[in-house]
Amino acid sequence: MRDERQVWLAQRQRRMREQPHRLIFLYETYVNTMMTRLRGRSRRGQRLRRRAPFGHWETHTFIAGLRCSELSAPWVIAGPITWLSLEVYIQTQLAPSLEKVT
């Protein structure tokens, strides 16, 4: 472990600081339609009329690569993220957006 830490401090961390444009962080978040508010506010004397999905609770997941200058390879899937869907995302969305390093 000590040797790995030395490699991290001496080589990898320094390279990351010199070339931050090469770093990509994966960001994943979700929204569930069950989070929809069932009550709201309206002006006095007016009825609030809005629709909310009832009985069709679904989860939608958003995943993207965060770079220091941009958001790359955004992807939205219906349902929660699974290992299989993460592999599909990397192969079909993220990998094609990467540049070949010479």
PDB file of C-alpha atoms in Angstrom:
ATOM      1  CA  MET A   1       0.000   0.000   0.000  1.00  0.00           C
ATOM      2  CA  ARG A   2       2.850   2.358   0.804  1.00  0.00           C
ATOM      3  CA  ASP A   3       4.411   1.734  -2.618  1.00  0.00           C
ATOM      4  CA  GLU A   4       1.113   2.399  -4.382  1.00  0.00           C
ATOM      5  CA  ARG A   5       0.705   5.655  -2.466  1.00  0.00           C
ATOM      6  CA  GLN A   6       4.195   6.740  -3.544  1.00  0.00           C
ATOM      7  CA  VAL A   7       3.359   5.986  -7.183  1.00  0.00           C
ATOM      8  CA  TRP A   8       0.149   8.000  -6.803  1.00  0.00           C
ATOM      9  CA  LEU A   9       1.928  11.007  -5.313  1.00  0.00           C
ATOM     10  CA  ALA A  10       4.967  10.909  -7.587  1.00  0.00           C
ATOM     11  CA  GLN A  11       3.405  10.090 -10.945  1.00  0.00           C
ATOM     12  CA  ARG A  12      -0.363   9.921 -11.288  1.00  0.00           C
ATOM     13  CA  GLN A  13      -1.360  12.922  -9.198  1.00  0.00           C
ATOM     14  CA  ARG A  14       1.206  15.125 -10.930  1.00  0.00           C
ATOM     15  CA  ARG A  15       0.022  13.969 -14.372  1.00  0.00           C
ATOM     16  CA  MET A  16      -3.599  14.713 -13.429  1.00  0.00           C
ATOM     17  CA  ARG A  17      -2.680  18.267 -12.451  1.00  0.00           C
ATOM     18  CA  GLU A  18      -0.729  18.795 -15.671  1.00  0.00           C
ATOM     19  CA  GLN A  19      -3.472  17.403 -17.925  1.00  0.00           C
ATOM     20  CA  PRO A  20      -6.860  18.031 -16.288  1.00  0.00           C
ATOM     21  CA  HIS A  21      -8.572  18.034 -19.701  1.00  0.00           C
ATOM     22  CA  ARG A  22      -8.076  14.258 -19.814  1.00  0.00           C
ATOM     23  CA  LEU A  23     -10.053  13.573 -16.624  1.00  0.00           C
ATOM     24  CA  ILE A  24     -13.651  12.382 -16.894  1.00  0.00           C
ATOM     25  CA  PHE A  25     -15.872  11.872 -13.868  1.00  0.00           C
ATOM     26  CA  LEU A  26     -19.045   9.863 -14.271  1.00  0.00           C
ATOM     27  CA  TYR A  27     -22.102  11.527 -12.791  1.00  0.00           C
ATOM     28  CA  GLU A  28     -25.359   9.681 -12.253  1.00  0.00           C
ATOM     29  CA  THR A  29     -28.637  10.945 -10.858  1.00  0.00           C
ATOM     30  CA  TYR A  30     -32.256   9.902 -11.094  1.00  0.00           C
ATOM     31  CA  VAL A  31     -35.784  11.180 -10.834  1.00  0.00           C
ATOM     32  CA  ASN A  32     -38.788   9.207  -9.725  1.00  0.00           C
ATOM     33  CA  THR A  33     -42.282  10.273 -10.763  1.00  0.00           C
ATOM     34  CA  MET A  34     -43.401   9.361  -7.262  1.00  0.00           C
ATOM     35  CA  MET A  35     -41.601  12.561  -6.183  1.00  0.00           C
ATOM     36  CA  THR A  36     -44.294  14.638  -7.903  1.00  0.00           C
ATOM     37  CA  ARG A  37     -46.034  16.997  -5.523  1.00  0.00           C
ATOM     38  CA  LEU A  38     -49.676  16.141  -5.050  1.00  0.00           C
ATOM     39  CA  ARG A  39     -50.601  19.546  -3.641  1.00  0.00           C
ATOM     40  CA  GLY A  40     -49.843  23.072  -4.730  1.00  0.00           C
ATOM     41  CA  ARG A  41     -50.774  26.731  -4.331  1.00  0.00           C
ATOM     42  CA  SER A  42     -52.863  29.025  -6.439  1.00  0.00           C
ATOM     43  CA  ARG A  43     -54.190  32.554  -6.224  1.00  0.00           C
ATOM     44  CA  ARG A  44     -57.036  33.204  -3.864  1.00  0.00           C
ATOM     45  CA  GLY A  45     -60.353  32.230  -5.398  1.00  0.00           C
ATOM     46  CA  GLN A  46     -58.766  30.183  -8.199  1.00  0.00           C
ATOM     47  CA  ARG A  47     -58.567  26.427  -8.373  1.00  0.00           C
ATOM     48  CA  LEU A  48     -55.207  24.796  -9.025  1.00  0.00           C
ATOM     49  CA  ARG A  49     -55.442  22.502 -12.039  1.00  0.00           C
ATOM     50  CA  ARG A  50     -52.367  20.459 -12.800  1.00  0.00           C
ATOM     51  CA  ARG A  51     -51.816  16.836 -13.673  1.00  0.00           C
ATOM     52  CA  ALA A  52     -49.608  14.443 -11.787  1.00  0.00           C
ATOM     53  CA  PRO A  53     -48.858  10.869 -12.829  1.00  0.00           C
ATOM     54  CA  PHE A  54     -50.917   8.629 -10.604  1.00  0.00           C
ATOM     55  CA  GLY A  55     -50.231   4.956 -10.286  1.00  0.00           C
ATOM     56  CA  HIS A  56     -47.485   4.924 -12.937  1.00  0.00           C
ATOM     57  CA  TRP A  57     -44.428   5.390 -10.769  1.00  0.00           C
ATOM     58  CA  GLU A  58     -41.296   5.272 -12.865  1.00  0.00           C
ATOM     59  CA  THR A  59     -37.621   5.958 -12.376  1.00  0.00           C
ATOM     60  CA  HIS A  60     -35.526   7.722 -15.016  1.00  0.00           C
ATOM     61  CA  THR A  61     -31.749   7.767 -14.682  1.00  0.00           C
ATOM     62  CA  PHE A  62     -29.419  10.408 -16.136  1.00  0.00           C
ATOM     63  CA  ILE A  63     -25.732   9.599 -16.542  1.00  0.00           C
ATOM     64  CA  ALA A  64     -23.012  11.732 -18.122  1.00  0.00           C
ATOM     65  CA  GLY A  65     -19.277  12.270 -18.186  1.00  0.00           C
ATOM     66  CA  LEU A  66     -18.107  15.488 -16.511  1.00  0.00           C
ATOM     67  CA  ARG A  67     -14.960  17.093 -17.862  1.00  0.00           C
ATOM     68  CA  CYS A  68     -13.309  20.309 -16.754  1.00  0.00           C
ATOM     69  CA  SER A  69     -14.722  22.120 -19.805  1.00  0.00           C
ATOM     70  CA  GLU A  70     -17.919  20.322 -20.748  1.00  0.00           C
ATOM     71  CA  LEU A  71     -20.552  17.692 -20.102  1.00  0.00           C
ATOM     72  CA  SER A  72     -19.995  14.764 -22.453  1.00  0.00           C
ATOM     73  CA  ALA A  73     -22.005  11.721 -23.485  1.00  0.00           C
ATOM     74  CA  PRO A  74     -25.270  12.452 -21.662  1.00  0.00           C
ATOM     75  CA  TRP A  75     -27.686   9.525 -21.545  1.00  0.00           C
ATOM     76  CA  VAL A  76     -31.147   9.031 -20.054  1.00  0.00           C
ATOM     77  CA  ILE A  77     -32.564   5.578 -19.432  1.00  0.00           C
ATOM     78  CA  ALA A  78     -35.928   4.428 -18.183  1.00  0.00           C
ATOM     79  CA  GLY A  79     -35.392   2.601 -14.933  1.00  0.00           C
ATOM     80  CA  PRO A  80     -32.588   2.405 -12.400  1.00  0.00           C
ATOM     81  CA  ILE A  81     -28.952   2.018 -13.418  1.00  0.00           C
ATOM     82  CA  THR A  82     -27.647  -1.536 -13.436  1.00  0.00           C
ATOM     83  CA  TRP A  83     -24.232  -3.000 -14.154  1.00  0.00           C
ATOM     84  CA  LEU A  84     -25.416  -4.049 -17.616  1.00  0.00           C
ATOM     85  CA  SER A  85     -26.771  -0.593 -18.453  1.00  0.00           C
ATOM     86  CA  LEU A  86     -23.514   0.998 -17.233  1.00  0.00           C
ATOM     87  CA  GLU A  87     -21.526  -1.266 -19.557  1.00  0.00           C
ATOM     88  CA  VAL A  88     -23.827  -0.370 -22.459  1.00  0.00           C
ATOM     89  CA  TYR A  89     -23.407   3.335 -21.649  1.00  0.00           C
ATOM     90  CA  ILE A  90     -19.611   3.081 -21.636  1.00  0.00           C
ATOM     91  CA  GLN A  91     -19.482   1.099 -24.892  1.00  0.00           C
ATOM     92  CA  THR A  92     -22.077   3.048 -26.883  1.00  0.00           C
ATOM     93  CA  GLN A  93     -21.915   6.592 -25.486  1.00  0.00           C
ATOM     94  CA  LEU A  94     -18.770   7.358 -23.508  1.00  0.00           C
ATOM     95  CA  ALA A  95     -16.101   5.405 -25.420  1.00  0.00           C
ATOM     96  CA  PRO A  96     -16.974   6.919 -28.833  1.00  0.00           C
ATOM     97  CA  SER A  97     -16.701  10.419 -27.318  1.00  0.00           C
ATOM     98  CA  LEU A  98     -13.098   9.865 -26.215  1.00  0.00           C
ATOM     99  CA  GLU A  99     -10.204  11.035 -28.353  1.00  0.00           C
ATOM    100  CA  LYS A 100      -7.324   8.778 -29.185  1.00  0.00           C
ATOM    101  CA  VAL A 101      -4.247   9.766 -27.162  1.00  0.00           C
ATOM    102  CA  THR A 102      -0.954   9.748 -29.030  1.00  0.00           C
TER     103      THR A 102
END
